[in-house]
mmCIF file of C-alpha atoms in Angstrom:
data_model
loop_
_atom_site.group_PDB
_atom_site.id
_atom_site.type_symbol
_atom_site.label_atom_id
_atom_site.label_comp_id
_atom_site.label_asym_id
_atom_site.label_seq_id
_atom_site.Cartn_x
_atom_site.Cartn_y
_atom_site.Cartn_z
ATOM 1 C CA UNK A 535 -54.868 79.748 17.612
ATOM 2 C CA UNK A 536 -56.822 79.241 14.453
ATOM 3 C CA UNK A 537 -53.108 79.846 12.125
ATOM 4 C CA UNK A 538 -51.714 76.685 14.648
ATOM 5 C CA UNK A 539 -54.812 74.717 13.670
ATOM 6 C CA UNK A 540 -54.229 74.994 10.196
ATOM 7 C CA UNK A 541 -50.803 74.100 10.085
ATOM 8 C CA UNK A 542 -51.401 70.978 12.207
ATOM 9 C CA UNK A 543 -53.962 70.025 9.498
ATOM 10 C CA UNK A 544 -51.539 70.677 6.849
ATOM 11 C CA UNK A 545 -48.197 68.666 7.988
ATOM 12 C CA UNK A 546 -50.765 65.436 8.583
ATOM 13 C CA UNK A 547 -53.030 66.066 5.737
ATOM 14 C CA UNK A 548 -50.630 66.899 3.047
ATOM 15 C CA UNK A 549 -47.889 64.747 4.108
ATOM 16 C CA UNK A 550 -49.195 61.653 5.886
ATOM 17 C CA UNK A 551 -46.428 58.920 5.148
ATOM 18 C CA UNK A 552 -44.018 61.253 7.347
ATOM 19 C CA UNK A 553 -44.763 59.209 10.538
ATOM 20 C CA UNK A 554 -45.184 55.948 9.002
ATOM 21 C CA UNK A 555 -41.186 56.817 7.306
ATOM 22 C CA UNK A 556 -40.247 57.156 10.832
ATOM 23 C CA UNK A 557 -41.463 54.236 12.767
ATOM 24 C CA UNK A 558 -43.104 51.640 13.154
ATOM 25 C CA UNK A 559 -45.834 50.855 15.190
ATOM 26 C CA UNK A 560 -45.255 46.553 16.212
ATOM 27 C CA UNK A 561 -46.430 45.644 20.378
ATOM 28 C CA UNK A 562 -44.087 43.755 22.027
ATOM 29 C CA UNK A 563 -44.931 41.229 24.753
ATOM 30 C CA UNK A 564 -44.153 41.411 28.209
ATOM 31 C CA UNK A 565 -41.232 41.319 29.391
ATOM 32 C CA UNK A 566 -39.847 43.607 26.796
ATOM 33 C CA UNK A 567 -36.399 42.620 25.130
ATOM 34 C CA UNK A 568 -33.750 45.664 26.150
ATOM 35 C CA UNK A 569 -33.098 46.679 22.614
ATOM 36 C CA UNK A 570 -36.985 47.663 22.774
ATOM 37 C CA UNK A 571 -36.540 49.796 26.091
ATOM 38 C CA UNK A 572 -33.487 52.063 24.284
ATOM 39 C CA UNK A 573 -34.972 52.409 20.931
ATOM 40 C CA UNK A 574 -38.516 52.672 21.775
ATOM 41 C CA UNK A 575 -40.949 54.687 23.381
ATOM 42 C CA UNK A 576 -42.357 53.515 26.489
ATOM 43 C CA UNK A 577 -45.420 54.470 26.397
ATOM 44 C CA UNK A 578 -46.129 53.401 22.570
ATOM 45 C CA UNK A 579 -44.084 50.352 22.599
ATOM 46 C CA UNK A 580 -42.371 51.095 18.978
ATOM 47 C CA UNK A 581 -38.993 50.899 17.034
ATOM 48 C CA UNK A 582 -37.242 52.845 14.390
ATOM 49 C CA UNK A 583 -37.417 50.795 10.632
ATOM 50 C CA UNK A 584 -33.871 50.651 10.762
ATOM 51 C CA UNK A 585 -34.063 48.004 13.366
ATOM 52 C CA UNK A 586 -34.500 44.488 12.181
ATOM 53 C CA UNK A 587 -37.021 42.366 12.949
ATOM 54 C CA UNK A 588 -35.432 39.142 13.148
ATOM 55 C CA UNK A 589 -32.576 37.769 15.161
ATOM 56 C CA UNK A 590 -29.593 35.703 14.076
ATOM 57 C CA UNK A 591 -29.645 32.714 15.038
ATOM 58 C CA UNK A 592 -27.055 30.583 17.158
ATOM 59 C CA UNK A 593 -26.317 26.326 16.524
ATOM 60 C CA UNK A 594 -24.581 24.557 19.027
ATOM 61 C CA UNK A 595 -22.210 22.166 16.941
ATOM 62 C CA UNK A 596 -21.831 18.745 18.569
ATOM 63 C CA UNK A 597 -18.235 16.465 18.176
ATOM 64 C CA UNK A 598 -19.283 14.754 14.814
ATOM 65 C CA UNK A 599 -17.101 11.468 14.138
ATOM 66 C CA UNK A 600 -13.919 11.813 12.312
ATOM 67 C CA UNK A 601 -13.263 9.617 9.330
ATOM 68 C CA UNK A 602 -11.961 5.907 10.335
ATOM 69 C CA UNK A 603 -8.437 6.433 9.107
ATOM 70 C CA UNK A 604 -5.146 5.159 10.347
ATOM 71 C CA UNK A 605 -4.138 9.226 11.534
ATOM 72 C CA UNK A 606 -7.793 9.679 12.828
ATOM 73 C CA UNK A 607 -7.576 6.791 15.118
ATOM 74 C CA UNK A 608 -3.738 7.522 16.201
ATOM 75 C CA UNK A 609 -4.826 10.815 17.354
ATOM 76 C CA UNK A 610 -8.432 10.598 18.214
ATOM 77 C CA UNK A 611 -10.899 8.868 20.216
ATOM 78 C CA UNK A 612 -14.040 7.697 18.345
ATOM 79 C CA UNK A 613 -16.674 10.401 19.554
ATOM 80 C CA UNK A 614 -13.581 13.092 18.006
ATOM 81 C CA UNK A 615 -12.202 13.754 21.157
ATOM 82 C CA UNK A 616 -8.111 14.272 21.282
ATOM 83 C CA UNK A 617 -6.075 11.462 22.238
ATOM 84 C CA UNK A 618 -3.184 11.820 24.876
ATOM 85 C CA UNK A 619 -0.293 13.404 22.714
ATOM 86 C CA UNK A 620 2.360 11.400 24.144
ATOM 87 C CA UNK A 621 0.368 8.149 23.224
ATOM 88 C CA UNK A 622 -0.235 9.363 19.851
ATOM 89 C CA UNK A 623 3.829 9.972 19.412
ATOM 90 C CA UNK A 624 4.221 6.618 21.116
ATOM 91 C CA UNK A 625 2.116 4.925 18.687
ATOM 92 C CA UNK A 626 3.033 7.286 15.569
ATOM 93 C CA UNK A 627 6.895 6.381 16.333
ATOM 94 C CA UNK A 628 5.937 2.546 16.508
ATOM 95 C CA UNK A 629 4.074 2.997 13.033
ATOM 96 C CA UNK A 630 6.853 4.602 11.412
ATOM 97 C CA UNK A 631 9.020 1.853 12.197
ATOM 98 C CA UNK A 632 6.568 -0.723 11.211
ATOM 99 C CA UNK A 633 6.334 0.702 7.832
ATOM 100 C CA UNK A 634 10.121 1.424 7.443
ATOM 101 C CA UNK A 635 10.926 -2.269 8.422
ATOM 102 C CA UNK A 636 8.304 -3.232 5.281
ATOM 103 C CA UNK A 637 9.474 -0.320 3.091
ATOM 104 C CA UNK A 638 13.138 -2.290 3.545
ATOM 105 C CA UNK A 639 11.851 -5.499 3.445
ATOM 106 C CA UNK A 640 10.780 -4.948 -0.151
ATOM 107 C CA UNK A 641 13.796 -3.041 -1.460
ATOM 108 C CA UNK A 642 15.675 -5.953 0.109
ATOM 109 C CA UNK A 643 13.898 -8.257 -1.954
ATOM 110 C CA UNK A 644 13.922 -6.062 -5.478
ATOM 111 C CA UNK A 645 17.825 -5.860 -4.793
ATOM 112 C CA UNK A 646 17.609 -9.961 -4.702
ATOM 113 C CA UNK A 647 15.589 -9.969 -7.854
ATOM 114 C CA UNK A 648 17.791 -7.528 -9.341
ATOM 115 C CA UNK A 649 20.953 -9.100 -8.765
ATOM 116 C CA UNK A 650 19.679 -12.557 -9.609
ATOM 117 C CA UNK A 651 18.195 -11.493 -13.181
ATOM 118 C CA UNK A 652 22.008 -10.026 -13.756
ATOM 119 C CA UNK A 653 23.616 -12.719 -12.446
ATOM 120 C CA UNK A 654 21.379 -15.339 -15.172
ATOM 121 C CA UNK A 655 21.637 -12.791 -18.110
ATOM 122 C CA UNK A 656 25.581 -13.167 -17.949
ATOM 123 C CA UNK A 657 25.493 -16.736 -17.432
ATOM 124 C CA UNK A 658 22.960 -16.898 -20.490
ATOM 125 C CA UNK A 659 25.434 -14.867 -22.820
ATOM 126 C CA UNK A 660 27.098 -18.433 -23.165
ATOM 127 C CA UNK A 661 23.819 -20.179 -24.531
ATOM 128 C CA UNK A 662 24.806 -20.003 -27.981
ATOM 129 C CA UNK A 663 28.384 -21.714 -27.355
ATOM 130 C CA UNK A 664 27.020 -24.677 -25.554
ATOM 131 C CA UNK A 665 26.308 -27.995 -26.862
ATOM 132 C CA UNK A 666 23.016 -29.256 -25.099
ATOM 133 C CA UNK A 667 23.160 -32.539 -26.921
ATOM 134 C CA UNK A 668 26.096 -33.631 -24.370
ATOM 135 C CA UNK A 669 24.512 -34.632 -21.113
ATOM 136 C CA UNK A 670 28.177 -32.950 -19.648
ATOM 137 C CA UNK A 671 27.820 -29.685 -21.085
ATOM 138 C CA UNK A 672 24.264 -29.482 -20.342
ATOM 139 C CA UNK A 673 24.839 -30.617 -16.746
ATOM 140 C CA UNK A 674 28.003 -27.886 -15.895
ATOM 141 C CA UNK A 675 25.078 -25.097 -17.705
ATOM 142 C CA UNK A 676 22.588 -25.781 -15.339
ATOM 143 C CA UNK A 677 24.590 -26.026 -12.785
ATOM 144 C CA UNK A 678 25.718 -22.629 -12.870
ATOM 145 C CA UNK A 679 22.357 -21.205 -14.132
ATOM 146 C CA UNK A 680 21.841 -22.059 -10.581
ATOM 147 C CA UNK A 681 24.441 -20.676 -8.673
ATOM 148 C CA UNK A 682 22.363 -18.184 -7.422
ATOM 149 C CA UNK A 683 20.858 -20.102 -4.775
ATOM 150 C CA UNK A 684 23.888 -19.263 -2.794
ATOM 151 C CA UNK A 685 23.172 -16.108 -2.560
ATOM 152 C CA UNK A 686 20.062 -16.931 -0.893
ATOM 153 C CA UNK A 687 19.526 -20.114 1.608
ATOM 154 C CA UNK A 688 21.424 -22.589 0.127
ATOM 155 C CA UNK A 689 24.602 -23.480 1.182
ATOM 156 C CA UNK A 690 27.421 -23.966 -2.001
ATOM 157 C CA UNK A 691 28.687 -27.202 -0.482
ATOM 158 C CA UNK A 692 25.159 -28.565 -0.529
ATOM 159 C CA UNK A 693 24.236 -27.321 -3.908
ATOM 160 C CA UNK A 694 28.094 -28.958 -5.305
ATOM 161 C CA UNK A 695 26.820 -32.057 -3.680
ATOM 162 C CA UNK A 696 23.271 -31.908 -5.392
ATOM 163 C CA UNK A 697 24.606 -31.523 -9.108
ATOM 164 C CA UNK A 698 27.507 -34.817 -8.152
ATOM 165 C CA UNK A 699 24.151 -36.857 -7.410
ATOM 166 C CA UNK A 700 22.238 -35.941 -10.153
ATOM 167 C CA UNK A 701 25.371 -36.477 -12.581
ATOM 168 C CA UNK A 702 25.377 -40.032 -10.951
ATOM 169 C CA UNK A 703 21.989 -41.055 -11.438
ATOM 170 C CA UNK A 704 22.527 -43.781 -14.588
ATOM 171 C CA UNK A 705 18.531 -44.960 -14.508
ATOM 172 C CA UNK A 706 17.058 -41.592 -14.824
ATOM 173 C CA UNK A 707 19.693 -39.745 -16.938
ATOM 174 C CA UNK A 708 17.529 -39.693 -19.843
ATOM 175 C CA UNK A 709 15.096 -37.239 -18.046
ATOM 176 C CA UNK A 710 17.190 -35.638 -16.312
ATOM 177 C CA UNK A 711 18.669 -34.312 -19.513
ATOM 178 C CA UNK A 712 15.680 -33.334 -20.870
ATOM 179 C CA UNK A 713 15.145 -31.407 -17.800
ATOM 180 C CA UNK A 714 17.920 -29.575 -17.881
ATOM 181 C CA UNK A 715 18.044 -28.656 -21.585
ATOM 182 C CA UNK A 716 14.140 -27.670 -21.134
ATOM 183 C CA UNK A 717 14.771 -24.864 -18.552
ATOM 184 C CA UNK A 718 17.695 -23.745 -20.665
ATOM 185 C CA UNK A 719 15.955 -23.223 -23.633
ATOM 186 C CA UNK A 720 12.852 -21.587 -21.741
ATOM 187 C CA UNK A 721 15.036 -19.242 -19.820
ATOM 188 C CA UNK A 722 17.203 -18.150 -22.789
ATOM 189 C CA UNK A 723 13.840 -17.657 -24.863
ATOM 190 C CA UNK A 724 12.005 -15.894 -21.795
ATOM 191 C CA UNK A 725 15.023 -13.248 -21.716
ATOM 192 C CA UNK A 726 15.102 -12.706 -25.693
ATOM 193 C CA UNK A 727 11.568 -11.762 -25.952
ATOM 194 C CA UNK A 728 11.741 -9.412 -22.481
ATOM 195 C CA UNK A 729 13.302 -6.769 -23.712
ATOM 196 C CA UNK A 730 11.547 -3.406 -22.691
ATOM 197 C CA UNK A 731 9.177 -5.296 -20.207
ATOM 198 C CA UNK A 732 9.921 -4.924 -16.077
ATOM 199 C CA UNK A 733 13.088 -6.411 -14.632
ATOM 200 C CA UNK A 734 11.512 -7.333 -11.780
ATOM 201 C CA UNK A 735 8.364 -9.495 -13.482
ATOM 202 C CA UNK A 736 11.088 -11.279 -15.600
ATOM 203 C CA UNK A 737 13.410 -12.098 -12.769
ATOM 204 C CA UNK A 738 10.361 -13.736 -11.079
ATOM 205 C CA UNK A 739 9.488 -15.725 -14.068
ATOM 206 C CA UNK A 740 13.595 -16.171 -14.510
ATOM 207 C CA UNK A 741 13.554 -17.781 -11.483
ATOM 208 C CA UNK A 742 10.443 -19.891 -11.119
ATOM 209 C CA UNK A 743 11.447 -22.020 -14.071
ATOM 210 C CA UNK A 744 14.979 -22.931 -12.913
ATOM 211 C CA UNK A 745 12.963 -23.793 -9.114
ATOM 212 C CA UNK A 746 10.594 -26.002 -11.006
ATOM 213 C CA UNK A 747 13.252 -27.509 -13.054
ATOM 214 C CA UNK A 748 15.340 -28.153 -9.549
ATOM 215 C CA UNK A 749 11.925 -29.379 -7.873
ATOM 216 C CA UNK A 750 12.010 -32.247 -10.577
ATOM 217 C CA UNK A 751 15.704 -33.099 -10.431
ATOM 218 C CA UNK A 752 14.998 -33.287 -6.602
ATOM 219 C CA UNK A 753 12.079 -35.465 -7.278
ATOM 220 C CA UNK A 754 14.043 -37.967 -9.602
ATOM 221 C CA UNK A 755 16.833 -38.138 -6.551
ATOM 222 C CA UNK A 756 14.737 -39.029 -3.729
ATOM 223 C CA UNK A 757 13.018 -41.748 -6.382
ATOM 224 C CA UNK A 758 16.550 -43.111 -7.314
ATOM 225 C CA UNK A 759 18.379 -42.581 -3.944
ATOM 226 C CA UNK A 760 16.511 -45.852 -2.368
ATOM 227 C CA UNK A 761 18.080 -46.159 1.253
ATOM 228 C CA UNK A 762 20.753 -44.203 0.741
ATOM 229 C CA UNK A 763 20.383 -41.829 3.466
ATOM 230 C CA UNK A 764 23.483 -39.899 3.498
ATOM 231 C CA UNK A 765 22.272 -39.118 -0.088
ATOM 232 C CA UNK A 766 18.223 -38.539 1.317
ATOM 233 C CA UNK A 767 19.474 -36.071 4.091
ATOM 234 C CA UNK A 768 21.454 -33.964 1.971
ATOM 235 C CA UNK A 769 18.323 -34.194 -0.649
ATOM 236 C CA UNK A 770 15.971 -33.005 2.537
ATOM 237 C CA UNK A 771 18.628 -30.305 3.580
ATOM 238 C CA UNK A 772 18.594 -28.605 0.568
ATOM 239 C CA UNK A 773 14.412 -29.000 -0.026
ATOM 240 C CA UNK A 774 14.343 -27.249 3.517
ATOM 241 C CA UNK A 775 16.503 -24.361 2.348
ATOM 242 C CA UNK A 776 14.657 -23.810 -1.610
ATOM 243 C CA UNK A 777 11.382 -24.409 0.568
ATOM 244 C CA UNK A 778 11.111 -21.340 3.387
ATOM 245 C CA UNK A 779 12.012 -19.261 0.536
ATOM 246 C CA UNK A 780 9.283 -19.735 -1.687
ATOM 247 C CA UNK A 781 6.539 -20.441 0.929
ATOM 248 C CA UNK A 782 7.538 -16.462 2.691
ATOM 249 C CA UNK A 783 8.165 -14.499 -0.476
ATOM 250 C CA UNK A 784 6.112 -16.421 -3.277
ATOM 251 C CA UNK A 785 8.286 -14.355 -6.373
ATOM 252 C CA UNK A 786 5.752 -11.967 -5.866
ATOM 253 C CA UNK A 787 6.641 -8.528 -7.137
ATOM 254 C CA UNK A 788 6.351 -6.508 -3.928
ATOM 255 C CA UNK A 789 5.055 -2.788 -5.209
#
């Protein structure tokens, strides 16, 4: 008995952080988590140290807003909720077309720029040959500066008709002249000092001066015309058709 003693006052004399490796001794409250009925004892209420003391903990994330952009609000609802997908095809397919129909609307509009700024340069190549002093020469120049209001609204018959009015206007030929040989000289110049700069910026500044200078001539006709209205209606008919044109596009370089 006495040997037993001794041996029982050696293991917890000797060694006394033995139990404390083991466990640890932490009460629970009542009712008792089941993790703490497997790993503990029942009647001391502890754990093992390898068990942790802390449990991970859980967030319920709510539906935050999605950002306010055009695909956001095709396919969801405000609060971030999915849309219906066949309304979000229905209004995806209605969006591609929308911005297809603009897409061509542009390139429509470059290809008139374009083709207009080719069409002046090879009319230009003649600048040097002409005589501006003679109100003839001057006049047929212009006039075919111009021509490429026919390949927009303006009829040809209408624009012939135009150029025969102006040519017959005795009071105000003096200006009209100096109209004429004005634009000239500021297209030809504009085109000489473009070179390396974007076609499309000096087609719209191309084409703006020869509109101003036929704004003016137009002008000076309706002045001189009187009660002439055969001469005032064709004079209205072709403001009507330079007009629409510049109030919907505005020579603005679409991008």
């Amino acid at each position: 008995m006495l040997p037993l003693f001794r041996c029982f006052l050696q293991s917890t004399t000797l060694r006394p952080t033995r139990s404390a490796c083991c466990t640890q001794f932490q009460p629970y409250s009542t009712p008792r988590p089941l993790g703490a009925r497997i790993w503990s004892r029942k009647d001391a209420g502890v754990r093992p140290s390898f068990r942790t003391q802390f449990c991970r903990p859980y967030y319920l994330y709510s539906n935050t807003p999605r950002p306010a952009s055009l695909g956001s609000r095709i396919w969801f609802r405000k609060d971030g909720t999915p849309r219906s997908k066949l309304r979000g095809l229905v209004m995806g397919l209605v969006y591609a077309t929308w911005t297809t129909l603009l897409a061509l609307e542009a390139l429509d509009y470059e290809h008139y720029l374009l083709s207009t700024l080719v069409y002046i340069q090879r009319v230009d190549y003649d600048y040097t040959t002409v005589e501006f002093a003679e109100f003839s020469e001057a006049m047929t120049y212009f006039e075919d500066l111009c021509g490429y209001f026919c390949n927009g609204d303006v009829l040809p018959e209408l624009l012939a008709s135009f150029f025969r009015d102006i040519v017959a206007l005795e009071s105000a030929r003096e200006t009209v002249h100096a109209t004429v040989r004005d634009a000239a000289r500021a297209v030809h110049d504009l085109l000489a000092q473009s070179k390396g700069a974007d076609a499309t910026e000096t087609a719209v500044l191309v084409i703006t001066i020869l509109d101003e200078a036929m704004m003016g001539l137009i002008e000076l006709t309706e002045e001189a015309s009187g009660d002439e209205t055969d001469k005032m209606l064709r004079i209205k008919r072709l403001k009507d058709q330079m007009t629409p044109k510049e109030a919907s596009k505005g020579y603005e370089v679409l991008g």
